[in-house]
Coordinates of C-alpha atoms in Angstrom, one line a residue:
Chain A
M1 CA -16.0 -29.4 -13.9
N2 CA -17.3 -29.2 -10.4
S3 CA -16.8 -26.3 -8.1
W4 CA -14.0 -27.4 -5.9
R5 CA -12.0 -28.6 -8.9
L6 CA -12.3 -25.2 -10.5
R7 CA -11.2 -23.6 -7.2
A8 CA -8.2 -25.9 -7.0
L9 CA -7.3 -25.0 -10.6
R10 CA -7.5 -21.3 -9.8
I11 CA -5.2 -21.7 -6.8
A12 CA -2.8 -23.7 -8.9
I13 CA -2.7 -21.0 -11.5
A14 CA -2.2 -18.3 -8.8
L15 CA 0.8 -20.3 -7.4
L16 CA 2.6 -20.3 -10.8
P17 CA 3.8 -16.6 -10.6
V18 CA 4.5 -17.0 -6.8
L19 CA 6.8 -19.9 -7.4
A20 CA 8.3 -18.4 -10.6
F21 CA 9.3 -15.1 -8.8
A22 CA 10.0 -16.2 -5.3
V23 CA 11.7 -19.5 -5.9
G24 CA 12.5 -19.5 -9.7
T25 CA 14.4 -16.2 -9.7
P26 CA 17.0 -17.2 -7.0
L27 CA 17.4 -20.7 -8.4
L28 CA 17.9 -19.6 -12.0
N29 CA 20.6 -17.3 -10.7
R30 CA 22.7 -17.1 -13.9
V31 CA 23.7 -14.6 -16.6
E32 CA 24.0 -17.1 -19.5
P33 CA 22.3 -17.8 -21.8
R34 CA 21.6 -14.2 -22.4
I35 CA 18.1 -13.4 -23.8
L36 CA 18.0 -10.5 -26.3
G37 CA 21.2 -9.3 -24.7
L38 CA 19.8 -9.3 -21.2
P39 CA 21.1 -11.5 -18.3
F40 CA 19.0 -14.7 -18.0
N41 CA 17.7 -14.0 -14.5
L42 CA 16.5 -10.5 -15.5
A43 CA 14.9 -11.8 -18.6
W44 CA 13.1 -14.4 -16.4
V45 CA 11.7 -11.6 -14.2
I46 CA 10.5 -9.7 -17.2
L47 CA 8.9 -12.8 -18.7
W48 CA 6.9 -13.3 -15.5
I49 CA 5.9 -9.6 -15.2
L50 CA 4.2 -10.2 -18.6
L51 CA 2.8 -13.6 -17.7
T52 CA 1.3 -12.6 -14.3
P53 CA -1.6 -10.5 -15.8
L54 CA -2.3 -13.5 -18.1
C55 CA -2.5 -15.8 -15.1
L56 CA -4.8 -13.4 -13.3
F57 CA -6.9 -13.1 -16.5
A58 CA -7.3 -16.9 -16.6
I59 CA -8.2 -17.0 -12.9
E60 CA -10.8 -14.3 -13.5
R61 CA -12.3 -16.3 -16.5
L62 CA -12.6 -19.4 -14.3
R63 CA -14.2 -17.4 -11.5
R64 CA -16.8 -16.0 -13.8
S65 CA -17.6 -19.4 -15.3
E66 CA -18.1 -20.7 -11.8
H67 CA -20.9 -18.2 -11.0
Chain B
M1 CA 26.5 34.4 -13.2
P2 CA 28.2 31.0 -12.7
E3 CA 27.0 28.3 -15.1
S4 CA 25.7 26.1 -12.3
V5 CA 23.4 28.9 -11.0
V6 CA 21.9 29.3 -14.5
A7 CA 21.4 25.6 -14.9
G8 CA 19.9 25.4 -11.4
R9 CA 17.4 28.1 -12.1
I10 CA 16.3 26.6 -15.4
A11 CA 15.8 23.1 -13.9
L12 CA 14.1 24.4 -10.7
S13 CA 11.8 26.6 -12.6
I14 CA 10.6 23.6 -14.5
V15 CA 10.2 21.7 -11.3
V16 CA 8.1 24.5 -9.7
V17 CA 5.9 24.7 -12.8
I18 CA 5.3 21.0 -12.8
I19 CA 4.4 20.9 -9.1
A20 CA 2.2 24.0 -9.2
G21 CA 0.6 22.8 -12.5
T22 CA -0.2 19.4 -11.0
I23 CA -1.8 21.0 -7.9
A24 CA -3.8 23.4 -10.0
F25 CA -5.0 20.6 -12.4
A26 CA -6.1 18.5 -9.4
L27 CA -7.9 21.4 -7.7
L28 CA -9.8 22.3 -10.9
N29 CA -11.1 18.8 -11.2
L30 CA -12.6 18.7 -7.7
K31 CA -16.3 18.5 -7.0
R32 CA -17.9 21.5 -5.5
G33 CA -20.2 21.3 -2.5
R34 CA -20.3 19.8 0.9
V35 CA -17.6 17.2 1.6
D36 CA -18.5 14.4 4.0
P37 CA -15.8 12.3 5.7
A38 CA -16.1 9.4 3.3
E39 CA -15.8 11.7 0.3
Y40 CA -12.8 13.4 1.8
A41 CA -10.9 10.3 3.0
I42 CA -12.0 7.7 0.4
G43 CA -13.4 9.6 -2.5
G44 CA -17.0 8.6 -1.7
R45 CA -16.4 5.0 -2.7
S46 CA -16.7 6.0 -6.3
F47 CA -13.4 5.4 -8.1
G48 CA -13.5 3.4 -11.3
T49 CA -10.8 1.3 -12.9
I50 CA -8.6 3.9 -14.4
F51 CA -8.8 6.4 -11.5
L52 CA -8.1 3.6 -9.0
W53 CA -5.2 2.4 -11.2
V54 CA -3.4 5.7 -11.2
L55 CA -4.1 6.1 -7.5
L56 CA -2.6 2.7 -6.6
A57 CA 0.2 3.1 -9.0
G58 CA 0.8 6.6 -7.5
E59 CA 1.0 5.1 -4.0
I60 CA 3.1 2.1 -4.9
Y61 CA 5.7 3.8 -7.2
T62 CA 7.1 6.4 -4.9
A63 CA 10.3 8.5 -4.9
F64 CA 11.9 5.7 -3.1
T65 CA 11.0 3.3 -5.9
F66 CA 12.3 5.9 -8.4
L67 CA 15.7 6.6 -6.7
G68 CA 16.0 3.6 -4.4
A69 CA 15.5 1.0 -7.1
A70 CA 18.3 2.6 -9.2
G71 CA 20.4 2.9 -6.0
W72 CA 19.8 -0.8 -5.2
I73 CA 20.9 -1.9 -8.7
Y74 CA 24.0 0.4 -8.3
L75 CA 25.0 -1.1 -5.0
H76 CA 23.6 -4.6 -4.9
G77 CA 22.7 -5.5 -8.5
A78 CA 20.4 -8.5 -8.9
A79 CA 19.2 -8.3 -5.3
A80 CA 17.0 -5.4 -6.5
Y81 CA 14.9 -7.9 -8.6
Y82 CA 13.1 -8.6 -5.4
I83 CA 11.1 -5.4 -5.9
P84 CA 9.1 -6.4 -9.1
A85 CA 8.9 -10.0 -7.7
Y86 CA 7.2 -9.1 -4.4
G87 CA 4.9 -6.6 -6.3
A88 CA 3.6 -9.4 -8.6
I89 CA 2.8 -11.6 -5.5
G90 CA 1.2 -8.5 -3.9
Y91 CA -1.2 -8.2 -6.9
L92 CA -2.2 -11.8 -6.7
V93 CA -2.9 -11.5 -3.0
G94 CA -4.8 -8.2 -3.7
Y95 CA -7.0 -10.0 -6.3
A96 CA -8.3 -12.4 -3.7
L97 CA -8.3 -10.0 -0.7
L98 CA -9.3 -6.5 -1.7
P99 CA -12.8 -7.1 -3.2
R100 CA -13.8 -8.7 0.1
I101 CA -12.3 -5.8 2.1
R102 CA -14.1 -3.3 -0.1
R103 CA -17.5 -5.1 0.4
L104 CA -17.1 -5.1 4.2
G105 CA -16.3 -1.4 4.0
A106 CA -19.3 -0.6 1.9
E107 CA -21.7 -2.7 4.0
R108 CA -20.5 -1.3 7.3
G109 CA -19.5 2.3 6.4
L110 CA -15.8 1.8 7.1
V111 CA -13.3 4.5 6.2
T112 CA -10.0 3.6 7.7
A113 CA -8.0 0.4 8.2
P114 CA -8.5 0.4 12.0
D115 CA -12.2 0.9 11.4
L116 CA -12.1 -2.5 9.7
L117 CA -10.5 -4.3 12.6
A118 CA -12.4 -2.5 15.4
N119 CA -15.7 -3.1 13.7
Y120 CA -15.3 -6.7 12.5
Y121 CA -13.8 -7.9 15.8
Q122 CA -16.1 -5.7 17.9
S123 CA -13.0 -4.5 19.8
P124 CA -12.4 -0.8 20.3
R125 CA -9.1 -1.7 22.0
L126 CA -7.9 -3.4 18.8
G127 CA -8.9 -0.3 16.9
V128 CA -6.8 2.0 19.1
L129 CA -3.7 -0.3 19.0
A130 CA -4.0 -0.6 15.2
A131 CA -4.4 3.1 14.8
I132 CA -1.3 4.0 16.9
L133 CA 0.8 1.3 15.1
Y134 CA -0.3 2.5 11.7
V135 CA 0.5 6.1 12.4
V136 CA 3.8 5.3 14.0
L137 CA 4.8 3.1 11.1
A138 CA 3.5 5.5 8.4
L139 CA 5.2 8.6 9.7
P140 CA 8.8 7.5 8.8
Y141 CA 7.5 6.4 5.4
V142 CA 6.4 10.0 4.8
T143 CA 9.7 11.4 5.9
L144 CA 11.5 8.9 3.6
Q145 CA 9.6 10.7 0.7
L146 CA 10.9 14.0 2.2
S147 CA 14.5 12.7 1.9
G148 CA 13.8 11.7 -1.7
L149 CA 12.4 15.1 -2.4
Q150 CA 15.5 16.7 -0.9
I151 CA 17.8 14.6 -3.2
V152 CA 15.8 15.4 -6.3
L153 CA 15.6 19.2 -5.5
S154 CA 19.3 19.5 -4.6
S155 CA 20.2 17.7 -7.8
A156 CA 18.0 20.0 -9.8
G157 CA 19.6 23.0 -8.1
Y158 CA 23.1 21.9 -9.2
G159 CA 24.3 22.7 -5.7
W160 CA 22.8 26.2 -5.8
L161 CA 19.7 25.5 -3.7
N162 CA 19.5 24.2 -0.1
G163 CA 17.7 21.0 -0.8
A164 CA 16.3 20.7 2.7
L165 CA 14.7 24.1 2.5
G166 CA 13.2 23.4 -0.9
A167 CA 11.8 20.1 0.3
A168 CA 10.2 21.8 3.3
V169 CA 8.5 24.4 1.0
A170 CA 7.3 21.7 -1.5
F171 CA 6.1 19.6 1.4
T172 CA 4.2 22.5 2.9
A173 CA 2.5 23.1 -0.5
I174 CA 1.4 19.5 -0.7
A175 CA 0.1 19.5 2.9
M176 CA -2.1 22.5 2.1
F177 CA -3.2 20.7 -1.1
T178 CA -4.1 17.6 0.8
F179 CA -6.0 19.8 3.3
T180 CA -8.1 21.1 0.5
A181 CA -8.4 18.3 -2.0
G182 CA -8.7 15.0 -0.1
L183 CA -8.3 11.6 -1.8
R184 CA -10.0 12.7 -5.0
G185 CA -7.5 15.5 -5.5
T186 CA -4.6 13.0 -4.7
A187 CA -5.9 10.7 -7.5
W188 CA -6.1 13.5 -10.0
A189 CA -2.5 14.5 -9.1
S190 CA -1.5 10.8 -9.5
L191 CA -2.7 10.9 -13.1
V192 CA -0.2 13.7 -14.0
K193 CA 2.5 12.0 -11.9
D194 CA 2.2 8.6 -13.6
G195 CA 2.3 10.2 -17.1
L196 CA 5.4 12.2 -16.4
V197 CA 7.1 9.3 -14.5
L198 CA 6.5 7.0 -17.5
A199 CA 8.0 9.5 -19.9
V200 CA 11.1 10.2 -17.8
V201 CA 11.7 6.5 -16.9
L202 CA 11.6 5.5 -20.6
F203 CA 14.1 8.2 -21.4
A204 CA 16.4 7.4 -18.5
G205 CA 16.3 3.6 -18.8
V206 CA 16.1 3.1 -22.6
A207 CA 17.6 6.3 -24.2
I208 CA 20.6 6.5 -21.8
P209 CA 21.9 2.9 -22.3
I210 CA 21.5 3.2 -26.1
H211 CA 23.2 6.6 -26.1
F212 CA 26.2 5.4 -24.3
F213 CA 26.5 1.7 -25.0
G214 CA 24.8 1.3 -28.4
S215 CA 22.2 -1.1 -27.0
L216 CA 21.0 -2.7 -23.7
G217 CA 22.9 -5.9 -24.8
G218 CA 26.1 -3.7 -25.1
M219 CA 25.6 -2.3 -21.6
F220 CA 25.2 -5.8 -20.1
A221 CA 28.2 -7.1 -22.0
Q222 CA 30.3 -4.4 -20.4
L223 CA 28.8 -5.0 -17.0
Q224 CA 29.7 -8.7 -17.4
R225 CA 33.4 -7.6 -17.9
T226 CA 33.5 -5.1 -15.1
N227 CA 30.8 -6.0 -12.5
A228 CA 30.0 -9.6 -13.2
A229 CA 29.4 -10.5 -9.5
L230 CA 26.5 -7.9 -9.3
L231 CA 24.5 -9.6 -12.0
T232 CA 23.6 -12.6 -9.9
L233 CA 22.6 -13.1 -6.2
P234 CA 25.1 -14.2 -3.6
A235 CA 24.7 -18.0 -2.9
G236 CA 22.8 -19.4 0.0
D237 CA 22.2 -17.4 3.2
A238 CA 24.8 -14.7 2.5
P239 CA 23.5 -11.1 3.1
L240 CA 21.1 -10.3 0.3
G241 CA 21.6 -13.9 -1.0
Q242 CA 19.2 -16.5 -2.3
V243 CA 17.5 -17.3 1.1
W244 CA 17.0 -13.6 1.8
F245 CA 15.5 -13.2 -1.7
I246 CA 12.9 -16.0 -1.2
T247 CA 11.8 -15.0 2.3
T248 CA 11.7 -11.3 1.5
V249 CA 9.8 -11.7 -1.7
L250 CA 7.1 -13.9 -0.1
F251 CA 6.9 -11.8 3.1
T252 CA 6.8 -8.4 1.5
G253 CA 4.4 -9.7 -1.2
I254 CA 1.8 -10.9 1.3
G255 CA 2.0 -7.6 3.2
F256 CA 1.9 -5.5 0.0
Y257 CA -1.6 -4.0 0.6
M258 CA -1.4 -3.8 4.4
G259 CA -0.4 -0.1 4.4
P260 CA -3.1 2.3 5.8
H261 CA -3.3 4.2 2.5
S262 CA -3.7 0.9 0.5
I263 CA -6.7 0.0 2.6
A264 CA -8.1 3.5 2.1
A265 CA -7.6 3.1 -1.7
T266 CA -9.4 -0.2 -1.5
F267 CA -12.4 1.5 0.2
S268 CA -12.4 4.1 -2.5
A269 CA -13.1 1.6 -5.3
R270 CA -16.6 1.7 -6.9
S271 CA -17.0 -2.1 -7.2
D272 CA -15.3 -5.5 -6.7
N273 CA -14.6 -5.8 -10.4
T274 CA -12.8 -2.4 -10.4
L275 CA -10.3 -4.0 -7.9
R276 CA -10.0 -7.3 -9.8
R277 CA -9.3 -5.5 -13.1
N278 CA -6.7 -3.4 -11.2
A279 CA -5.0 -6.6 -9.9
M280 CA -4.8 -7.7 -13.6
L281 CA -3.5 -4.4 -14.9
L282 CA -1.0 -3.3 -12.2
P283 CA 1.6 -5.9 -12.8
L284 CA 2.3 -4.3 -16.2
Y285 CA 3.4 -1.2 -14.3
S286 CA 6.3 -3.3 -13.0
I287 CA 7.9 -2.9 -16.4
V288 CA 8.7 0.7 -15.2
L289 CA 10.8 -0.8 -12.5
I290 CA 12.8 -2.9 -15.0
V291 CA 13.5 0.3 -17.0
I292 CA 14.7 2.0 -13.8
F293 CA 17.0 -1.0 -13.3
F294 CA 18.5 -0.3 -16.7
A295 CA 19.1 3.3 -15.6
G296 CA 20.8 2.1 -12.4
Y297 CA 23.1 -0.2 -14.3
A298 CA 24.0 2.6 -16.8
A299 CA 24.8 4.9 -13.8
L300 CA 27.0 2.2 -12.3
L301 CA 29.2 2.3 -15.5
L302 CA 29.0 6.0 -16.1
V303 CA 29.5 7.4 -12.5
P304 CA 31.3 4.6 -10.7
G305 CA 32.6 4.8 -7.1
L306 CA 29.5 6.0 -5.1
H307 CA 29.0 4.4 -1.7
G308 CA 26.0 4.0 0.6
P309 CA 23.1 6.4 0.4
A310 CA 25.0 8.4 -2.3
A311 CA 24.1 5.7 -4.8
D312 CA 20.5 6.9 -4.6
R313 CA 21.7 10.0 -6.5
S314 CA 23.5 7.9 -9.1
F315 CA 21.2 8.3 -12.1
L316 CA 20.5 12.0 -11.3
L317 CA 24.3 12.5 -11.5
V318 CA 24.3 11.0 -14.9
I319 CA 21.6 13.4 -16.0
A320 CA 23.4 16.3 -14.4
R321 CA 26.7 15.4 -16.0
Y322 CA 25.6 14.5 -19.5
Y323 CA 22.3 16.3 -20.3
P324 CA 21.0 19.9 -20.5
P325 CA 19.3 21.5 -17.4
W326 CA 15.8 21.3 -19.0
V327 CA 16.1 17.5 -19.1
M328 CA 17.0 17.6 -15.4
G329 CA 14.0 19.8 -14.8
F330 CA 11.6 17.2 -16.1
V331 CA 13.4 14.3 -14.4
A332 CA 13.4 16.2 -11.1
G333 CA 9.8 17.3 -11.6
A334 CA 8.7 13.7 -12.0
G335 CA 10.8 12.7 -9.0
A336 CA 9.2 15.4 -6.9
L337 CA 5.7 14.3 -7.8
A338 CA 6.7 10.7 -7.1
A339 CA 7.5 11.9 -3.5
L340 CA 4.6 14.2 -3.0
V341 CA 1.7 12.1 -4.3
P342 CA 2.3 9.1 -2.0
S343 CA 3.0 11.5 0.9
S344 CA -0.4 13.1 0.4
A345 CA -2.1 9.7 0.4
L346 CA -0.3 8.5 3.5
I347 CA -0.9 11.8 5.4
L348 CA -4.6 11.6 4.5
A349 CA -5.0 8.0 5.6
S350 CA -3.1 8.8 8.9
A351 CA -5.3 11.9 9.5
A352 CA -8.5 9.9 9.0
I353 CA -7.1 7.3 11.4
V354 CA -6.1 9.8 14.1
V355 CA -9.6 11.4 14.0
R356 CA -11.8 8.3 13.7
N357 CA -9.8 5.8 15.7
I358 CA -7.8 7.8 18.3
V359 CA -9.5 11.2 19.0
R360 CA -13.1 10.1 18.6
P361 CA -12.9 7.1 21.0
A362 CA -11.0 9.3 23.5
F363 CA -13.8 11.9 23.5
P364 CA -17.0 10.0 22.8
G365 CA -19.8 12.2 21.4
R366 CA -17.6 15.2 20.9
I367 CA -17.0 15.0 17.1
D368 CA -20.1 14.4 15.1
E369 CA -20.3 13.5 11.4
R370 CA -20.5 17.2 10.3
H371 CA -17.3 18.1 12.1
E372 CA -15.4 15.0 11.2
T373 CA -14.2 16.3 7.8
L374 CA -12.9 19.5 9.4
A375 CA -11.2 17.5 12.1
M376 CA -9.5 15.4 9.4
R377 CA -8.3 18.5 7.6
L378 CA -6.8 19.8 10.8
A379 CA -5.2 16.4 11.4
V380 CA -3.6 16.6 7.9
I381 CA -1.9 19.8 8.9
A382 CA -0.8 18.5 12.3
I383 CA 0.6 15.2 10.9
S384 CA 2.4 17.1 8.1
A385 CA 4.0 19.4 10.6
A386 CA 4.9 16.5 12.8
A387 CA 6.5 14.7 9.9
L388 CA 8.5 17.8 8.8
L389 CA 9.7 18.4 12.4
A390 CA 10.7 14.8 13.0
W391 CA 12.6 14.8 9.7
W392 CA 14.5 17.9 10.7
L393 CA 15.2 17.0 14.3
A394 CA 15.7 13.2 14.4
P395 CA 16.6 11.8 11.0
E396 CA 18.5 8.8 12.5
T397 CA 15.6 7.7 14.6
L398 CA 13.4 7.8 11.5
G399 CA 15.8 5.8 9.5
S400 CA 15.8 3.0 12.0
L401 CA 12.0 3.2 12.4
L402 CA 11.7 2.7 8.7
L403 CA 13.5 -0.6 8.9
V404 CA 10.4 -2.0 10.6
Y405 CA 7.8 -0.4 8.2
Y406 CA 7.3 -3.5 6.1
S407 CA 7.9 -6.1 8.8
G408 CA 5.5 -4.1 11.1
I409 CA 2.8 -3.4 8.5
T410 CA 2.6 -7.1 7.5
Q411 CA 1.6 -8.0 11.1
F412 CA -1.9 -6.7 10.3
L413 CA -2.3 -9.6 7.9
P414 CA -3.9 -12.1 10.2
G415 CA -6.6 -9.6 11.4
V416 CA -7.3 -8.3 7.9
V417 CA -7.4 -11.7 6.3
G418 CA -9.6 -13.0 9.1
A419 CA -12.1 -10.2 8.5
A420 CA -12.0 -10.5 4.7
F421 CA -12.7 -14.2 4.8
G422 CA -15.2 -14.2 7.7
L423 CA -13.0 -16.1 10.2
R424 CA -14.5 -16.2 13.7
L425 CA -11.4 -15.0 15.6
R426 CA -11.6 -13.2 18.9
G427 CA -10.6 -9.5 19.1
I428 CA -8.3 -10.3 22.0
A429 CA -6.4 -13.0 20.0
V430 CA -5.9 -10.6 17.0
T431 CA -4.8 -7.8 19.3
L432 CA -2.3 -9.8 21.3
G433 CA -1.0 -11.4 18.0
L434 CA -0.5 -8.0 16.4
A435 CA 1.4 -6.7 19.5
A436 CA 3.6 -9.8 19.8
G437 CA 4.3 -9.8 16.0
V438 CA 5.4 -6.2 15.9
L439 CA 7.5 -6.6 19.0
T440 CA 9.2 -9.7 17.7
A441 CA 9.9 -8.1 14.2
A442 CA 11.4 -5.0 15.9
L443 CA 13.6 -7.1 18.2
L444 CA 14.8 -9.3 15.3
T445 CA 15.5 -6.1 13.3
Y446 CA 17.4 -4.2 15.9
V447 CA 18.9 -6.8 18.2
L448 CA 19.8 -9.5 15.7
A449 CA 20.5 -7.2 12.7
H450 CA 21.8 -9.0 9.5
L451 CA 19.9 -12.2 9.5
G452 CA 20.1 -14.3 6.4
F453 CA 16.3 -14.2 6.3
N454 CA 13.6 -11.5 6.5
P455 CA 13.0 -10.5 10.2
G456 CA 9.3 -9.8 9.6
F457 CA 8.8 -13.5 9.0
G458 CA 9.8 -14.3 12.6
G459 CA 7.3 -11.7 13.7
L460 CA 4.5 -13.1 11.6
L461 CA 5.2 -16.6 13.0
V462 CA 5.0 -15.4 16.6
N463 CA 1.9 -13.4 15.6
L464 CA 0.1 -16.5 14.2
L465 CA 1.2 -18.6 17.1
V466 CA -0.2 -16.1 19.7
V467 CA -3.5 -15.9 17.7
A468 CA -3.8 -19.7 17.7
L469 CA -2.8 -20.0 21.4
V470 CA -5.3 -17.4 22.6
E471 CA -8.1 -19.0 20.4
W472 CA -7.3 -22.4 22.0
L473 CA -7.0 -21.2 25.6
A474 CA -9.9 -18.7 25.7
P475 CA -13.2 -19.8 27.1
K476 CA -15.5 -21.4 24.6
T477 CA -18.5 -19.2 25.6
K478 CA -17.7 -16.5 23.3
T479 CA -20.2 -14.5 21.3
S480 CA -19.4 -14.8 17.6
P481 CA -18.5 -11.7 15.7
P482 CA -21.7 -10.3 14.2
M483 CA -22.4 -10.8 10.6
A484 CA -19.4 -13.1 10.1
N485 CA -21.8 -14.8 7.7
S486 CA -21.8 -16.3 4.3
S487 CA -22.9 -13.1 2.6
L488 CA -19.2 -12.3 2.3
E489 CA -18.9 -15.4 0.1
A490 CA -21.8 -14.5 -2.1
P491 CA -21.0 -13.9 -5.7
T492 CA -21.3 -10.3 -6.9
T493 CA -22.0 -9.0 -10.3
D494 CA -21.8 -5.4 -11.4

């Protein structure tokens, strides 16, 4: 893959947590279905706290493969 | 002796041992020998991944996080989810931004946040304006930690101790500690603080709900019966509603690292990769916030009926009512460290700013390198004293100044991003944009209170508009900022 495509992919991955937290949380503004006993919106926030490091890890891998 | 006095003495003794032990531990780990300004204020640019992680976590997760997050859950429920949400966005921004800032700092010998702006834009005027704004915005943030300390200590005293006096004593101790130890000592103290906070938070957020409600699910089932409205956000542009959530998360997220102490921590990193690894690891610390949310929800069910600021005490009340004094001692000890460690980092950053960016330009040639560390130490004492005095004399003014901390601090974003990414902006454009942004944010906060959206956003829009306008109108015969070259883009390996 050429360099600008890699860069675009990195930006796209970075936007996932941003959209999930900033837009996803207020739109998925519901208690049901409860996940492991937790309200749905809170479970969503927890899920993305765990996924954000994975997104950053993927971005870092792409950055290293670029150089 | 009344029971509350005995309980208070047990709990407070533990708090005193924890604070004194942390200070002693940090001092024992200090390097001996001459301390130059860069060693004192930014740890000699030597901090590795773990050290930087505890320092940043120590700065980010303050007593306000500790008490305030539970208090927010108690009063506003799901609106508090904005805290981990903006944090995660902050870490993403940090991943892209901080390595570039660190590189500029190392190449040009920068120590403070205004150093960065004044040097990159070749504008001493911008340096002075930035320095004054940083200190004015940071001072109320320090006093906020003092109020947190007061809450924690008066809870641990079971009404026996004057919390304000206790807070003043503890704060004086930390000021002297900062005077001696510098940023390296603060990082060592953070190590103890993070360990203790983690233990206490797991207890409060996991053990308490299971103890009283059987499971987390049981607690939420009960909340759904009694406080269902709190579990979701108000719709649309209602106060603390969906629109507020989106704008606040985005705005606070992009301004996450704009605090003077955050820039100092960035300069303290050993390498770019240290900062990138930190960006990857720090989001996991947000789990601590989730656990504090559980504690806040538990407090809502166990000690209902608190209003306003009293809600910040909610989960300490649960501890006081249902657990022995030694448990309170450890909880309060962790809370006290969570107030003192970030205070230390903020005071240190402000002291370096006052010396390097206000006093030194005002008296050129009067403070040389050798005397700079001493001047910073004296500034630590002066700023601590000022914070304590202001906290005593004008708490209301401070409370309202704090409202503009985040919206004010984020106005530094255009200048800092411009420097990090090598944009050829004029110093005058950044200076005027910064001033206009802070003014607009303050006006929106104070004059048009209770907007459905975040007032800092309005400030940032005006800020960017002014930068663009000045760039467009200013004469084209400018000299380009020196070294705004592609070396900043060059890949690094370490």
